[in-house]
Coordinates of N, CA and C in Angstrom, one line a residue:
X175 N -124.4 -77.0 -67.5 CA -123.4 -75.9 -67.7 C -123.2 -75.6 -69.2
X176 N -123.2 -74.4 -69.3 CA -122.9 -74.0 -70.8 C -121.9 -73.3 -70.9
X177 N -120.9 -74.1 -71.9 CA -119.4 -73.3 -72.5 C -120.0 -72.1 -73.0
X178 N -119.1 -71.3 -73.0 CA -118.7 -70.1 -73.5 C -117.3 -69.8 -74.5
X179 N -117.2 -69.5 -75.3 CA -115.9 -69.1 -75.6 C -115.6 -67.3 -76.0
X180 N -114.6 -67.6 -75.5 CA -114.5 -65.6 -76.1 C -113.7 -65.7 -76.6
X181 N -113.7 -64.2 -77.6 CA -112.6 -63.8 -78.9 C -112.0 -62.7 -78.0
X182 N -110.7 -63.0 -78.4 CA -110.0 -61.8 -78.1 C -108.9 -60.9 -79.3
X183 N -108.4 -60.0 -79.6 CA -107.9 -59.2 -80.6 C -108.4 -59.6 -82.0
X184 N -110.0 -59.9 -82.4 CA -110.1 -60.5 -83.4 C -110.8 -58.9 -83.7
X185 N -110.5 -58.9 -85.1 CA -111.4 -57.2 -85.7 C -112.1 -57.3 -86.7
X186 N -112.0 -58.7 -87.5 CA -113.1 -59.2 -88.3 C -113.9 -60.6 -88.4
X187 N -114.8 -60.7 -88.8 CA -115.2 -62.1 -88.8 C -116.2 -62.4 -89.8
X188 N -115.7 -63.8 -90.4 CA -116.1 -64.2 -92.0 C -117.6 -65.0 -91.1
X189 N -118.9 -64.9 -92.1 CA -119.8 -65.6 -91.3 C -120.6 -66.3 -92.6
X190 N -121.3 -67.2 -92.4 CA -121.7 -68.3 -93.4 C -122.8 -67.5 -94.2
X191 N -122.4 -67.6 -96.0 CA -122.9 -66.7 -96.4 C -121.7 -65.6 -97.1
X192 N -120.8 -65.7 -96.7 CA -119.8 -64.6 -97.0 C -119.7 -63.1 -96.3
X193 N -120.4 -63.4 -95.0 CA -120.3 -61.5 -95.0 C -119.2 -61.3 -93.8
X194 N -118.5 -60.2 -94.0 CA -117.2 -60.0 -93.4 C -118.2 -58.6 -92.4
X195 N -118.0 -58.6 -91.0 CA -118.2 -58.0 -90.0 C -117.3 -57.5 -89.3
X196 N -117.3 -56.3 -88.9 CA -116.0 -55.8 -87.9 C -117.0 -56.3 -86.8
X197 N -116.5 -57.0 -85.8 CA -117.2 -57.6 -84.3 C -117.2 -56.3 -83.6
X198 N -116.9 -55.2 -84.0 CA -116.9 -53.9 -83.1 C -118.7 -53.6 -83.3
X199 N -118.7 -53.5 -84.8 CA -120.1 -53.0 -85.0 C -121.3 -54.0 -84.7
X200 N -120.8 -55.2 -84.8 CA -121.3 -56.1 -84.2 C -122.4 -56.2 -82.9
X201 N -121.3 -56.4 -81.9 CA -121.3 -55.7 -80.4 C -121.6 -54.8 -80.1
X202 N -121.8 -53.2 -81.0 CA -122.6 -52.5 -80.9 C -124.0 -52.1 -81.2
X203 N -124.2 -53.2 -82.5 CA -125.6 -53.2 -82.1 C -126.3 -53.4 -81.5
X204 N -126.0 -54.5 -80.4 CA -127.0 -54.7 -79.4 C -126.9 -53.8 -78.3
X205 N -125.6 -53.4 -78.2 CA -125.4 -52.3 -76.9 C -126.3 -50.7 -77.0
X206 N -127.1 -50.4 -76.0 CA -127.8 -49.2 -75.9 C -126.9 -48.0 -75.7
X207 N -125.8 -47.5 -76.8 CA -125.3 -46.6 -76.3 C -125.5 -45.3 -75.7
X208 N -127.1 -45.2 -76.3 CA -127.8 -43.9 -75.7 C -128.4 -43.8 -74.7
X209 N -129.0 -45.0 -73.9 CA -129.3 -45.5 -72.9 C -127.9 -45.1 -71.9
X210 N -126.8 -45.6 -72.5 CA -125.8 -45.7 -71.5 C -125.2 -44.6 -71.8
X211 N -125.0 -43.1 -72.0 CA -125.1 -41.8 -72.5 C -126.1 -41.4 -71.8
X212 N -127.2 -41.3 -71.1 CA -128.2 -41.1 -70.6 C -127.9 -41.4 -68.8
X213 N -126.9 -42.4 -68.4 CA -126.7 -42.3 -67.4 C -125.7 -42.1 -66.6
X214 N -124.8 -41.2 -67.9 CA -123.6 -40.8 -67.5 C -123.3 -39.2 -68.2
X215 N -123.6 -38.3 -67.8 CA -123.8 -37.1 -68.1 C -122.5 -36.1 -68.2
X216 N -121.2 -37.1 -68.1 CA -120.3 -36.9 -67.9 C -119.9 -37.1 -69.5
X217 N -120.5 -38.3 -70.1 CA -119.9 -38.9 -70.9 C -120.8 -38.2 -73.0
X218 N -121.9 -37.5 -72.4 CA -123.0 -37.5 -72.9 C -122.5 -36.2 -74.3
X219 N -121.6 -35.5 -73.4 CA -121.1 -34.6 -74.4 C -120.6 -34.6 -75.1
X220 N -119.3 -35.7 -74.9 CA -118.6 -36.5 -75.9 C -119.0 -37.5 -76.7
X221 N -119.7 -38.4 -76.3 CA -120.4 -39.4 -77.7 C -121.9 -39.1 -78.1
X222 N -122.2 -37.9 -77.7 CA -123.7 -38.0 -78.2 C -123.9 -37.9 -79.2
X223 N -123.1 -37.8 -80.8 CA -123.2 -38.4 -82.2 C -122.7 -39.4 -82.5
X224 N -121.8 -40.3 -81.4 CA -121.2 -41.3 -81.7 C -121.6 -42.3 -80.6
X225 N -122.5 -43.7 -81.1 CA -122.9 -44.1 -80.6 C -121.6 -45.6 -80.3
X226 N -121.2 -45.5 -81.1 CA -120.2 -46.7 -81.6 C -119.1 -46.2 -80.4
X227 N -118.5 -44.7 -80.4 CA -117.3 -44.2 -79.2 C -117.9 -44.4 -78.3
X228 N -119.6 -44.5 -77.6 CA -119.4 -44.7 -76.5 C -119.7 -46.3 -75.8
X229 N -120.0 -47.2 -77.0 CA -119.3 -48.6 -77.0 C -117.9 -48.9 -76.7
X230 N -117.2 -48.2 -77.2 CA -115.8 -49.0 -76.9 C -115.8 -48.1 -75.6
X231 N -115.9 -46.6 -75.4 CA -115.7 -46.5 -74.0 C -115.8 -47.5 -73.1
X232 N -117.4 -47.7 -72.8 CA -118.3 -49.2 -71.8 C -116.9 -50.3 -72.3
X233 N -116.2 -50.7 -73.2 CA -115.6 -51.8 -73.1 C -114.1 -51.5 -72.8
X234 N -113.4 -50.2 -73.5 CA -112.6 -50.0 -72.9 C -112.1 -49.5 -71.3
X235 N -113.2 -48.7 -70.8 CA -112.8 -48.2 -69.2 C -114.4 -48.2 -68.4
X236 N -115.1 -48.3 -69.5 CA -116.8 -47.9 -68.5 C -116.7 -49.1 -68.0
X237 N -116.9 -50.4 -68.0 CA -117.1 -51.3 -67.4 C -116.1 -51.4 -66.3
X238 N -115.1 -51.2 -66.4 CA -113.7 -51.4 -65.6 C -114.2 -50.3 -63.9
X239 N -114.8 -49.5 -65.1 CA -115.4 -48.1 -63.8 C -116.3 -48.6 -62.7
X240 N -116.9 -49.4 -63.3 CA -118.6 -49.9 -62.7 C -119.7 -49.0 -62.9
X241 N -119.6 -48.4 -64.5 CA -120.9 -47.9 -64.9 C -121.5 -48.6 -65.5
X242 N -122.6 -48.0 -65.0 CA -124.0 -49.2 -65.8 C -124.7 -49.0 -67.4
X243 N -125.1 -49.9 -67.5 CA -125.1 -49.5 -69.4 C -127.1 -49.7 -69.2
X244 N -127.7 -49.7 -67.7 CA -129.2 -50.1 -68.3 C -129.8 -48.8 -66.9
X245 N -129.4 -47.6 -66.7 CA -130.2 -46.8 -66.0 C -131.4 -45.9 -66.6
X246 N -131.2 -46.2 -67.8 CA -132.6 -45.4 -68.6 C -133.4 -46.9 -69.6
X247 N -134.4 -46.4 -69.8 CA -135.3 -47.4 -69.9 C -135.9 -47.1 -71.8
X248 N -135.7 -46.9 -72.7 CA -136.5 -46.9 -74.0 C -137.7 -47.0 -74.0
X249 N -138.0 -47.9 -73.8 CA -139.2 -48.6 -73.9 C -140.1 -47.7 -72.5
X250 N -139.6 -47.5 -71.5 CA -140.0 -46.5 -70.7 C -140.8 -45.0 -71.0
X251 N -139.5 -44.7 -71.5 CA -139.8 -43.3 -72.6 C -140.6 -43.5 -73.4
X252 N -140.5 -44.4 -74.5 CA -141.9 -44.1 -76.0 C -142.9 -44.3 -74.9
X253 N -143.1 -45.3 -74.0 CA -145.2 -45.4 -72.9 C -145.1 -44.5 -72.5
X254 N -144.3 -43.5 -72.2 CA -144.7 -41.9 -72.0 C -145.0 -40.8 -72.7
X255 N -144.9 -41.3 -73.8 CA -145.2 -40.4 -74.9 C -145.7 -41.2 -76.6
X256 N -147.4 -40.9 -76.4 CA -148.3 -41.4 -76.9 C -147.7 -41.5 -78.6
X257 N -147.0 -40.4 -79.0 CA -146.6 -39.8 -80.0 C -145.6 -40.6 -80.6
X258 N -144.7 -41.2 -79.7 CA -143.6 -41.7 -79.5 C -144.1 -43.4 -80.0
X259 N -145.1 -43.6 -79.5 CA -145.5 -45.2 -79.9 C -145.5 -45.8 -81.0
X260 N -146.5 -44.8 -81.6 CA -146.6 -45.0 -83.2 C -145.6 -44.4 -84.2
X261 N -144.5 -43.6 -83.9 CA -143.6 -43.4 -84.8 C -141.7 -44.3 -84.4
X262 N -142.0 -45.2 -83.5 CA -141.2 -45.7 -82.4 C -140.8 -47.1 -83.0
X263 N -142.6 -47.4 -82.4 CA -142.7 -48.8 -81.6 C -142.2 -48.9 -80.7
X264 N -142.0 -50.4 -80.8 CA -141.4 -51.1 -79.2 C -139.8 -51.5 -79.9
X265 N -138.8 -50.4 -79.6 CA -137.7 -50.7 -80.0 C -136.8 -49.7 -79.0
X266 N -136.3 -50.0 -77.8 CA -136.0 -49.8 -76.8 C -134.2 -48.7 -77.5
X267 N -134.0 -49.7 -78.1 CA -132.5 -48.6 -78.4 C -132.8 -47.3 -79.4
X268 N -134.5 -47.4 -80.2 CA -134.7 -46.2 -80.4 C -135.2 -45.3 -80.0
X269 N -135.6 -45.7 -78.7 CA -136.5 -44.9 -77.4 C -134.8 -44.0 -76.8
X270 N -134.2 -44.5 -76.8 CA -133.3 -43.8 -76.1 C -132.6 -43.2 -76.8
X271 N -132.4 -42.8 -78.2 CA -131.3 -42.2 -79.3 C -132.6 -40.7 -79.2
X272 N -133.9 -41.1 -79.5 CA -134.6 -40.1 -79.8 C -134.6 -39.3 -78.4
X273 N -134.5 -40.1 -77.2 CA -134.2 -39.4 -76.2 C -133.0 -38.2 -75.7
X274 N -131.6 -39.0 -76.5 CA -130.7 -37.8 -76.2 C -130.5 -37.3 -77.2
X275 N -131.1 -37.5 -78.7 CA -130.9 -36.3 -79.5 C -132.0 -35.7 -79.9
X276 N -133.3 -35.7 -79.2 CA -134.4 -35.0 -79.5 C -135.0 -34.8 -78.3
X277 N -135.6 -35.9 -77.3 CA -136.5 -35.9 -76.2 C -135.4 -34.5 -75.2
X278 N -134.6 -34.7 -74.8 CA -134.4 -33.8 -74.1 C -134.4 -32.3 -74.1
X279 N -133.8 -32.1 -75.6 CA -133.9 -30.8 -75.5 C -135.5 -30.4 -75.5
X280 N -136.6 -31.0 -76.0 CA -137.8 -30.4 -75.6 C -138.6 -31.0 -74.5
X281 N -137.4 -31.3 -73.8 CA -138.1 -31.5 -72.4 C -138.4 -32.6 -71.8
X282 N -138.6 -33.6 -72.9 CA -139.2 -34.6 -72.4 C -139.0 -35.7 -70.8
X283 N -139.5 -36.2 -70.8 CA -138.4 -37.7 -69.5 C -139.7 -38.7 -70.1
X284 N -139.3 -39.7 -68.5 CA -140.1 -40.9 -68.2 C -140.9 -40.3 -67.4
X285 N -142.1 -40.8 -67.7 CA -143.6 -40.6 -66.3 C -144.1 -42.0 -66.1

């Protein structure tokens, strides 16, 4: 069994080394906000330059909702576009940012 512990109302944190982190930005870098923008089209209008507002959304009411944060794939998108590979890589949260602020308007999807 593995503890867990969780922070609650904490907004910064000192980490060895000295660097002071808001845990907001933190937590959003792992989170795929464009991915998760991608499978809510509702939401897509409102944070599609803000990827950080549609983080605390997913934490403030998206999760509560039962939306999902993994219906689009990154890494999906760049193996569909050859173009995409080599200016990409294999980095799944940039498969999906280039997806909703470039791939779509010229059309693009997954194949």
């Amino acid at each position: 069994m593995t503890d867990v512990d969780t922070l609650s109302g904490v907004e910064r944190g000192l980490f060895a080394g000295g660097s002071i982190e808001s845990l907001d930005v933190l937590a959003g870098r792992s989170f795929d906000a464009y991915g998760y923008l991608v499978g809510h089209a509702d939401l897509l209008g409102m944070f599609r330059n803000n990827p950080l507002g549609a983080y605390q959304h997913y934490i403030q009411s998206g999760q509560a909702e039962g939306r999902v944060v993994d219906s689009f794939s990154g890494l999906s998108y760049i193996a569909s576009h050859a173009d995409l590979i080599g200016s990409i890589g294999v980095n799944e949260n940039a498969g999906s940012r280039h997806f909703v602020l470039t791939g779509m308007a010229e059309g693009r999807g997954v194949t």
